[in-house]
Coordinates of C-alpha atoms and ligand atoms in Angstrom, one line a residue:
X287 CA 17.0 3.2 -23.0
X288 CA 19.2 5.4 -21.1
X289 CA 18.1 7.9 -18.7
X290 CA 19.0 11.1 -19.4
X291 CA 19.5 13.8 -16.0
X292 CA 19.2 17.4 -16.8
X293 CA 19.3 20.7 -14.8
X294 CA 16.6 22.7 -15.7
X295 CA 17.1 25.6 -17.9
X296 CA 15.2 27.1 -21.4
X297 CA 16.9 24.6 -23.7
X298 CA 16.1 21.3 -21.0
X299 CA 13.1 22.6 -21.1
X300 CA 12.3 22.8 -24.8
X301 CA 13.9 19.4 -25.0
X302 CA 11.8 17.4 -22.2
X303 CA 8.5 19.0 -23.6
X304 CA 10.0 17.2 -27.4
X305 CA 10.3 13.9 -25.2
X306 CA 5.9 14.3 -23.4
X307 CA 5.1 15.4 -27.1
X308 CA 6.4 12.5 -29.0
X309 CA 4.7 10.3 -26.4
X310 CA 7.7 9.9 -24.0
X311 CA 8.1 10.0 -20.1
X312 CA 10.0 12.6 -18.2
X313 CA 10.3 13.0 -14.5
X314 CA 10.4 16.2 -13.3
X315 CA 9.7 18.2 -9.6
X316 CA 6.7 19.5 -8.3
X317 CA 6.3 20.6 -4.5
X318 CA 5.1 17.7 -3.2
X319 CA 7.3 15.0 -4.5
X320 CA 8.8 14.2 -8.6
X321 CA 6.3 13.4 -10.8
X322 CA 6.6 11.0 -14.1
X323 CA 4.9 12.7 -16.7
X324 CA 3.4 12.0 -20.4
X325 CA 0.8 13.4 -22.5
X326 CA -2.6 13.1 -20.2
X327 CA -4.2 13.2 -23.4
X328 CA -2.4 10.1 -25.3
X329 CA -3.5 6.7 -24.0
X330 CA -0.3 4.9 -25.3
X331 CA 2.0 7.5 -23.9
X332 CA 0.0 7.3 -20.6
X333 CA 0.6 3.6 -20.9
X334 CA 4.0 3.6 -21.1
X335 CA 4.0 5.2 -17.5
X336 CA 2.4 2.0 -15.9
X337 CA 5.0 0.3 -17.6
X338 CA 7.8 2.3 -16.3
X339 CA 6.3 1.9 -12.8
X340 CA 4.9 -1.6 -12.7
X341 CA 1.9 0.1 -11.5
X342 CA -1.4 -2.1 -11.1
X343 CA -4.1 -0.8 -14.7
X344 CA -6.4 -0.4 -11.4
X345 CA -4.7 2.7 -10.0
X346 CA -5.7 5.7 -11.6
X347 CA -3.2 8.3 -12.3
X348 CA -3.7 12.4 -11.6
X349 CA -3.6 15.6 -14.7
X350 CA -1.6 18.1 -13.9
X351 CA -2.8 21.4 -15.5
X352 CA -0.3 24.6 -15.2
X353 CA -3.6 26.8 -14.9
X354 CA -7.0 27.0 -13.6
X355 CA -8.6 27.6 -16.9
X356 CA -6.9 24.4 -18.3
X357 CA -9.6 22.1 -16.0
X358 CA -12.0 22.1 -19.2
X359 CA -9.7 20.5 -21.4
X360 CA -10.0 17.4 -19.2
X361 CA -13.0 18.0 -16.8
X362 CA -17.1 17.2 -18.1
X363 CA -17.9 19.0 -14.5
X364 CA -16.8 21.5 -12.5
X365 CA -18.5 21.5 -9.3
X366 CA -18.8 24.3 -7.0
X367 CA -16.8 22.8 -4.1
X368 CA -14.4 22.2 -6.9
X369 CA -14.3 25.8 -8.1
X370 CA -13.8 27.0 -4.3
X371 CA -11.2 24.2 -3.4
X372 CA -9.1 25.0 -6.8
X373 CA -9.3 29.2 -5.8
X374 CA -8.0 28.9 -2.4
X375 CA -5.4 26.0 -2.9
X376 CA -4.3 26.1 -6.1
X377 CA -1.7 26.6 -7.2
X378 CA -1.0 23.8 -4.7
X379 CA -0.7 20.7 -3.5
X380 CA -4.5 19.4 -3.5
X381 CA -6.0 17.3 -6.3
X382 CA -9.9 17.3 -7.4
X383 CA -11.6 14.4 -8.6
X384 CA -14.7 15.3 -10.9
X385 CA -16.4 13.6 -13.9
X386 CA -13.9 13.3 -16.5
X387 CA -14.5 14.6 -19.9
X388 CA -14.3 12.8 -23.3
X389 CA -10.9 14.0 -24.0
X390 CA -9.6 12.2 -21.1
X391 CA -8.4 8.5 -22.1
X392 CA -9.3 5.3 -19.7
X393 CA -6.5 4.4 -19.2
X394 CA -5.8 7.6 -17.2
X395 CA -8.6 6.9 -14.8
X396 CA -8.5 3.2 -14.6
X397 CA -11.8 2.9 -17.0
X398 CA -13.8 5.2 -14.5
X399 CA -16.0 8.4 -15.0
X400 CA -13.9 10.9 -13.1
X401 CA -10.5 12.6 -12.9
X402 CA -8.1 13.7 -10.8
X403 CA -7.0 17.2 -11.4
X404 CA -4.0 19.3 -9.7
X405 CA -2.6 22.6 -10.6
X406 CA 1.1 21.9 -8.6
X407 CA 2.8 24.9 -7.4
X408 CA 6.0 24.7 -8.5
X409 CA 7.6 27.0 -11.7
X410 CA 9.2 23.6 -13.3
X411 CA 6.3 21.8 -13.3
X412 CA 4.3 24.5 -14.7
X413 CA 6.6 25.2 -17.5
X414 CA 6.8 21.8 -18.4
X415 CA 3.0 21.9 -19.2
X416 CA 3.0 24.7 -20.8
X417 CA 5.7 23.6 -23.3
X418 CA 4.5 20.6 -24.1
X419 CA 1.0 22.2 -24.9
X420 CA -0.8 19.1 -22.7
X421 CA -2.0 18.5 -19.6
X422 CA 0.3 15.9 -17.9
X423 CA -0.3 12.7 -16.6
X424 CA 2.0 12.1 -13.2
X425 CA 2.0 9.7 -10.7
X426 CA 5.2 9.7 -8.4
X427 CA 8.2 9.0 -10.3
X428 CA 8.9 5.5 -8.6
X429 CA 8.9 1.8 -8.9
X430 CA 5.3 1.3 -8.2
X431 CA 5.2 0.2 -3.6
X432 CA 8.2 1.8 -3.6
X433 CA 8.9 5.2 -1.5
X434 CA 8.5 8.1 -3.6
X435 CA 11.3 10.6 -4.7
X436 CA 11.8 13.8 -3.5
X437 CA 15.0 14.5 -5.4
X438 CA 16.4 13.9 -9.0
X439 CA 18.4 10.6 -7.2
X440 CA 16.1 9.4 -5.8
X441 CA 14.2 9.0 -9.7
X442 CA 17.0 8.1 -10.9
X443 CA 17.4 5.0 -8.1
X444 CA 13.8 3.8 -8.7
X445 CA 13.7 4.3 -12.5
X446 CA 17.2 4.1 -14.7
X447 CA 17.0 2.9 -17.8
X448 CA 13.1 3.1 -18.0
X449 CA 12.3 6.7 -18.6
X450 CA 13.8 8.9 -21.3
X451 CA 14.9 12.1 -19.2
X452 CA 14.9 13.7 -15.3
X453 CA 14.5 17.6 -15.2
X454 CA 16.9 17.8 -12.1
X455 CA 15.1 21.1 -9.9
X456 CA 16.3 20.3 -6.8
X457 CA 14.9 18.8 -3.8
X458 CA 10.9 19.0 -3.2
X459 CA 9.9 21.2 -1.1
X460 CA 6.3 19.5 0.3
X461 CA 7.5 15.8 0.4
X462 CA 4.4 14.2 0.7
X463 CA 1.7 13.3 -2.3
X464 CA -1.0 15.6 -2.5
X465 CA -4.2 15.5 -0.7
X466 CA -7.2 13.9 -2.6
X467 CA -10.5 15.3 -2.8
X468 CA -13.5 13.5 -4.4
X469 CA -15.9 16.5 -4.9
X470 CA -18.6 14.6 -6.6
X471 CA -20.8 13.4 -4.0
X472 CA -23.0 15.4 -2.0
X473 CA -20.2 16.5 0.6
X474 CA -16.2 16.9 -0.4
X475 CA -14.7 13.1 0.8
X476 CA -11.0 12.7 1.9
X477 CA -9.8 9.5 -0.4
X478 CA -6.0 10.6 0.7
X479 CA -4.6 12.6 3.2
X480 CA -1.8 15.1 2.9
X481 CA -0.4 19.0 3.1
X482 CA -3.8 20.3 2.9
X483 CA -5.5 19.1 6.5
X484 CA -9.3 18.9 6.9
X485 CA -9.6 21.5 8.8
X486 CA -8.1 24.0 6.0
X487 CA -11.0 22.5 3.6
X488 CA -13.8 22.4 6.1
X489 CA -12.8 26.1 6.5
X490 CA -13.5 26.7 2.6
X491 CA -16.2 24.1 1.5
X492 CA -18.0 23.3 4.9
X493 CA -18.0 19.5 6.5
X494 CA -15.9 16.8 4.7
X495 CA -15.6 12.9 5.1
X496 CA -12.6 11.0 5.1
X497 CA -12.8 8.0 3.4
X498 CA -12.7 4.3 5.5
X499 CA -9.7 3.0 3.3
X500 CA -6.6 5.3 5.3
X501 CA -5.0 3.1 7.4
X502 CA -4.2 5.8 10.1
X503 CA -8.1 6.3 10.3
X504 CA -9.2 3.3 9.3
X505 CA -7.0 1.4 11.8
X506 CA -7.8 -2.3 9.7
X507 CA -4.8 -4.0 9.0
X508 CA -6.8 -5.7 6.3
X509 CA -7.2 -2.6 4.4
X510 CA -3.6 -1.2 4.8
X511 CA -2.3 -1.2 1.0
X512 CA 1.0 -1.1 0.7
X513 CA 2.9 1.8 -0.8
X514 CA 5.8 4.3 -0.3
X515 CA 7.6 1.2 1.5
X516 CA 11.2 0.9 1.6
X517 CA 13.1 -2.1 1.2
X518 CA 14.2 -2.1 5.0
X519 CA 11.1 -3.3 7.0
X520 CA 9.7 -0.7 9.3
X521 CA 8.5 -0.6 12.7
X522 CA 6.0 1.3 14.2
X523 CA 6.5 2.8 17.6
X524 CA 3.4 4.4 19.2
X525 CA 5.2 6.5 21.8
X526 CA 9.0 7.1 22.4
X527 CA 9.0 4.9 25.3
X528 CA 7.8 2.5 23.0
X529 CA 10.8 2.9 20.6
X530 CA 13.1 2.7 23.0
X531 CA 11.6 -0.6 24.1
X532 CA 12.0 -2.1 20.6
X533 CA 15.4 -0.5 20.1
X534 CA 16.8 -2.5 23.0
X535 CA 14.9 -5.7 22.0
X536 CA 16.4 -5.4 18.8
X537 CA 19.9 -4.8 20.6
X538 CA 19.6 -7.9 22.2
X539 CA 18.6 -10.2 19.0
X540 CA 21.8 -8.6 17.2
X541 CA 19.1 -6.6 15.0
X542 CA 20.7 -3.4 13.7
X543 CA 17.8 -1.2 14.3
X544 CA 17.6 2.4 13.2
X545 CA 15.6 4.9 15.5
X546 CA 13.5 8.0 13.5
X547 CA 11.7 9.8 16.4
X548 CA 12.1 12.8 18.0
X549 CA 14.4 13.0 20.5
X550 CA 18.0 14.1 19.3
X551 CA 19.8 12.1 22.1
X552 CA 18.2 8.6 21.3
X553 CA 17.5 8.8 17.6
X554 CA 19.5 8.1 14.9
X555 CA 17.4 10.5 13.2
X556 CA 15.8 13.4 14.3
X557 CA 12.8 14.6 13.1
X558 CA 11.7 17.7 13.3
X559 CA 8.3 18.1 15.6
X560 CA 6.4 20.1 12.7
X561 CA 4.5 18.4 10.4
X562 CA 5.0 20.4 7.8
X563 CA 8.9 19.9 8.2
X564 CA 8.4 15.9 8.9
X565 CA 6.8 15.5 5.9
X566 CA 9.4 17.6 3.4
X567 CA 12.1 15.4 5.2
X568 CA 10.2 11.9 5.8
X569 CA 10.8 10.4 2.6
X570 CA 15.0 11.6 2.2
X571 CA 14.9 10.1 5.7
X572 CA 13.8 7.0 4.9
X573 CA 15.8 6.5 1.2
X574 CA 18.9 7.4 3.6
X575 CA 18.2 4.8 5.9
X576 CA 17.7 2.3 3.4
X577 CA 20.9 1.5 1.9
X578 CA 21.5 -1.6 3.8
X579 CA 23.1 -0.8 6.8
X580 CA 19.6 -1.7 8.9
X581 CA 17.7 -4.5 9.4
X582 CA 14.5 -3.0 10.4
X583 CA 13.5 0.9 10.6
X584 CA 11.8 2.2 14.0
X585 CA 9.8 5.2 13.7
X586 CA 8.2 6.6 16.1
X587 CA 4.6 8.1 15.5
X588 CA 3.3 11.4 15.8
X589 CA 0.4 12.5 17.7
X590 CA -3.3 11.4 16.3
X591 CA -4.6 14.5 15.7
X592 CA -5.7 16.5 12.1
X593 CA -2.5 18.1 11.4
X594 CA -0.3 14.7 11.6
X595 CA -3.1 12.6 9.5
X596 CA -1.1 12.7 6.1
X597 CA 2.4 12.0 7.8
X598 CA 1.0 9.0 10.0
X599 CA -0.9 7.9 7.0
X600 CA 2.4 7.8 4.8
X601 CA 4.3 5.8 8.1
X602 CA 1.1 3.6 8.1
X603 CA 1.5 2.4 4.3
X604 CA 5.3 2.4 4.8
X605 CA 5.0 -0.1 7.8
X606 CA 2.2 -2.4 5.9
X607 CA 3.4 -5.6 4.7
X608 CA 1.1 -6.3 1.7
Ligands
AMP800 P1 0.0 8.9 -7.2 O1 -0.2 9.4 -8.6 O2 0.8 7.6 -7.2 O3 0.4 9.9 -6.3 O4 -1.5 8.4 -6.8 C1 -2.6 9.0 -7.3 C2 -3.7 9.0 -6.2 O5 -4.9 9.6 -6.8 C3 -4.1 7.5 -5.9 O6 -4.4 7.5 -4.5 C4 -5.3 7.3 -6.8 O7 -6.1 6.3 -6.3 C5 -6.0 8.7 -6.8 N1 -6.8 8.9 -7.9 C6 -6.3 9.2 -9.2 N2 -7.4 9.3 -10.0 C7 -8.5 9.1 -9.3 C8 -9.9 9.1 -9.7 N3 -10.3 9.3 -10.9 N4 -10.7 8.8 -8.7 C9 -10.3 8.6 -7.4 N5 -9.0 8.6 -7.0 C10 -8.1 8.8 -8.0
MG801 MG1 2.9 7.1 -6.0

């Protein structure tokens, strides 16, 4: 199939919502990274995502909804925490899990009773949706493990040939996948980390857990799934001392090591010390980096504190080996 890459505009637009209609896939942006979309409401559309990715049947995948209102096409439930999380952060880049509804096919939710929801904040996006008529399906449009896209090349990289058409808006302006939020137990629970800390939803919906399974939390090498990796090996660095250590060590084994930290003078790329700003950059950073000219990727880690959690989660995954 070949992959078609278009710039957005009225007549792209009416095109790519054809594509999610007749059960195709289109990537297209959002604020936190590209998404690869299809009908959320057609199993074998839904199915062809999974395909596209290699992604494991076990992994659910999240709606997108262009409105608030839309939640009741695919949600049984709306919990309260849900209603408050979805009025402060939505449009945004925080996704609800709650029971699913009947409309909602297994596939989407790896054969389990609840959804993830997220109303992105980004016009594209929402247009998209509301052209086709259907909520969307999306994961990240990448190669399942692989590091996820924050611009049209970087789709087109990861997925040629596999998807029918790339709505090209630019590069993303959030960089990191959305934060998580199962809101079905008795107290909100973190299952991923990212924009949206846990102190902004403590401050709307009271105390919140995070769940055991995020490596940066977690700290169990057991439990640290792979994911947004790329092909380069990367190395962890807990302070800049540290990746100054391993930069030398490499030196001397002939390793061609690049440095991402956050001094200027010693890094061979700077990051910038907001996390808001690391993230948007993190993955360009580290689809630059990979094109061969490295054997291994230092990086080192920001601070462990609330603020950095989704960042140092992302470097976590990026660093595991399986
Ligand atoms: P991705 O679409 O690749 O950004 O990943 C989607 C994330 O949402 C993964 O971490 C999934 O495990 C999580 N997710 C999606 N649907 C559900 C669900 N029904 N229950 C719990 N987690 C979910
Ligand atoms: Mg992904």
């Amino acid at each position: 199939m070949e992959t078609i890459v278009q710039t957005v505009d009225e007549e792209s637009l009416h095109q790519a919502a054809e594509v999610i209609r007749a059960g195709g896939l289109v990537a297209f942006p959002t604020e936190t990274v590209y998404g690869l979309g299809a009908n959320a409401l057609d199993a074998a559309a839904v199915a062809h995502i999974f395909a596209a990715k290699g992604r494991p049947a076990t992994n659910p995948v999240i709606v997108h909804v262009a409105d608030r209102g839309d939640v009741t096409q695919v949600a049984a439930q709306w919990p309260e925490a849900a209603a408050r999380l979805a009025e402060r952060f939505w449009p945004g880049p925080l996704t609800v899990v709650v029971p699913k509804s009947a409309a909602v096919p297994d596939i989407v939710t790896a054969a389990g009773p609840t959804v993830a929801i997220r109303c992105p904040d980004h016009a594209v996006a929402r247009a998209l949706i509301r052209a086709a008529g259907v909520p969307l399906a999306a994961p990240s449009a990448n190669r399942s493990t692989e590091l996820s896209p924050t611009r049209a090349e970087h789709v087109l990289k990861s997925l040629n040939g596999r998807i029918a058409m790339i709505l090209d808006g630019g590069p993303c302006s959030g960089g990191i996948e959305s934060t998580v939020v199962d809101v079905t137990g008795d107290r909100p629970r973190i299952l991923r980390p990212g924009l949206i800390t846990a102190p902004m939803l403590e401050a709307v919906c009271g105390a919140v857990d995070v769940a055991g399974t995020t490596p940066g939390v977690a700290r169990s090498p057991g439990l640290m799934a792979k994911h947004y990796s790329p092909q380069t090996p990367v190395v962890l660095a807990p302070t800049a001392a540290e990746a100054k250590r391993l930069y030398q060590h490499f030196q001397h084994a002939s390793t061609r090591a690049a440095v991402v930290g956050f001094d200027p003078r010693f890094a061979t790329r700077a990051m910038p010390n907001d996390p808001r700003l690391y993230a948007r950059d993190l993955y360009a950073t580290l689809h630059e980096l990979d094109d061969g000219r490295f054997d291994c990727i230092i990086v080192e880690l920001p601070p462990d504190t609330p603020a950095w959690a989704a960042v140092r989660d992302r470097l976590f995954r990026a660093a595991a080996k399986n």
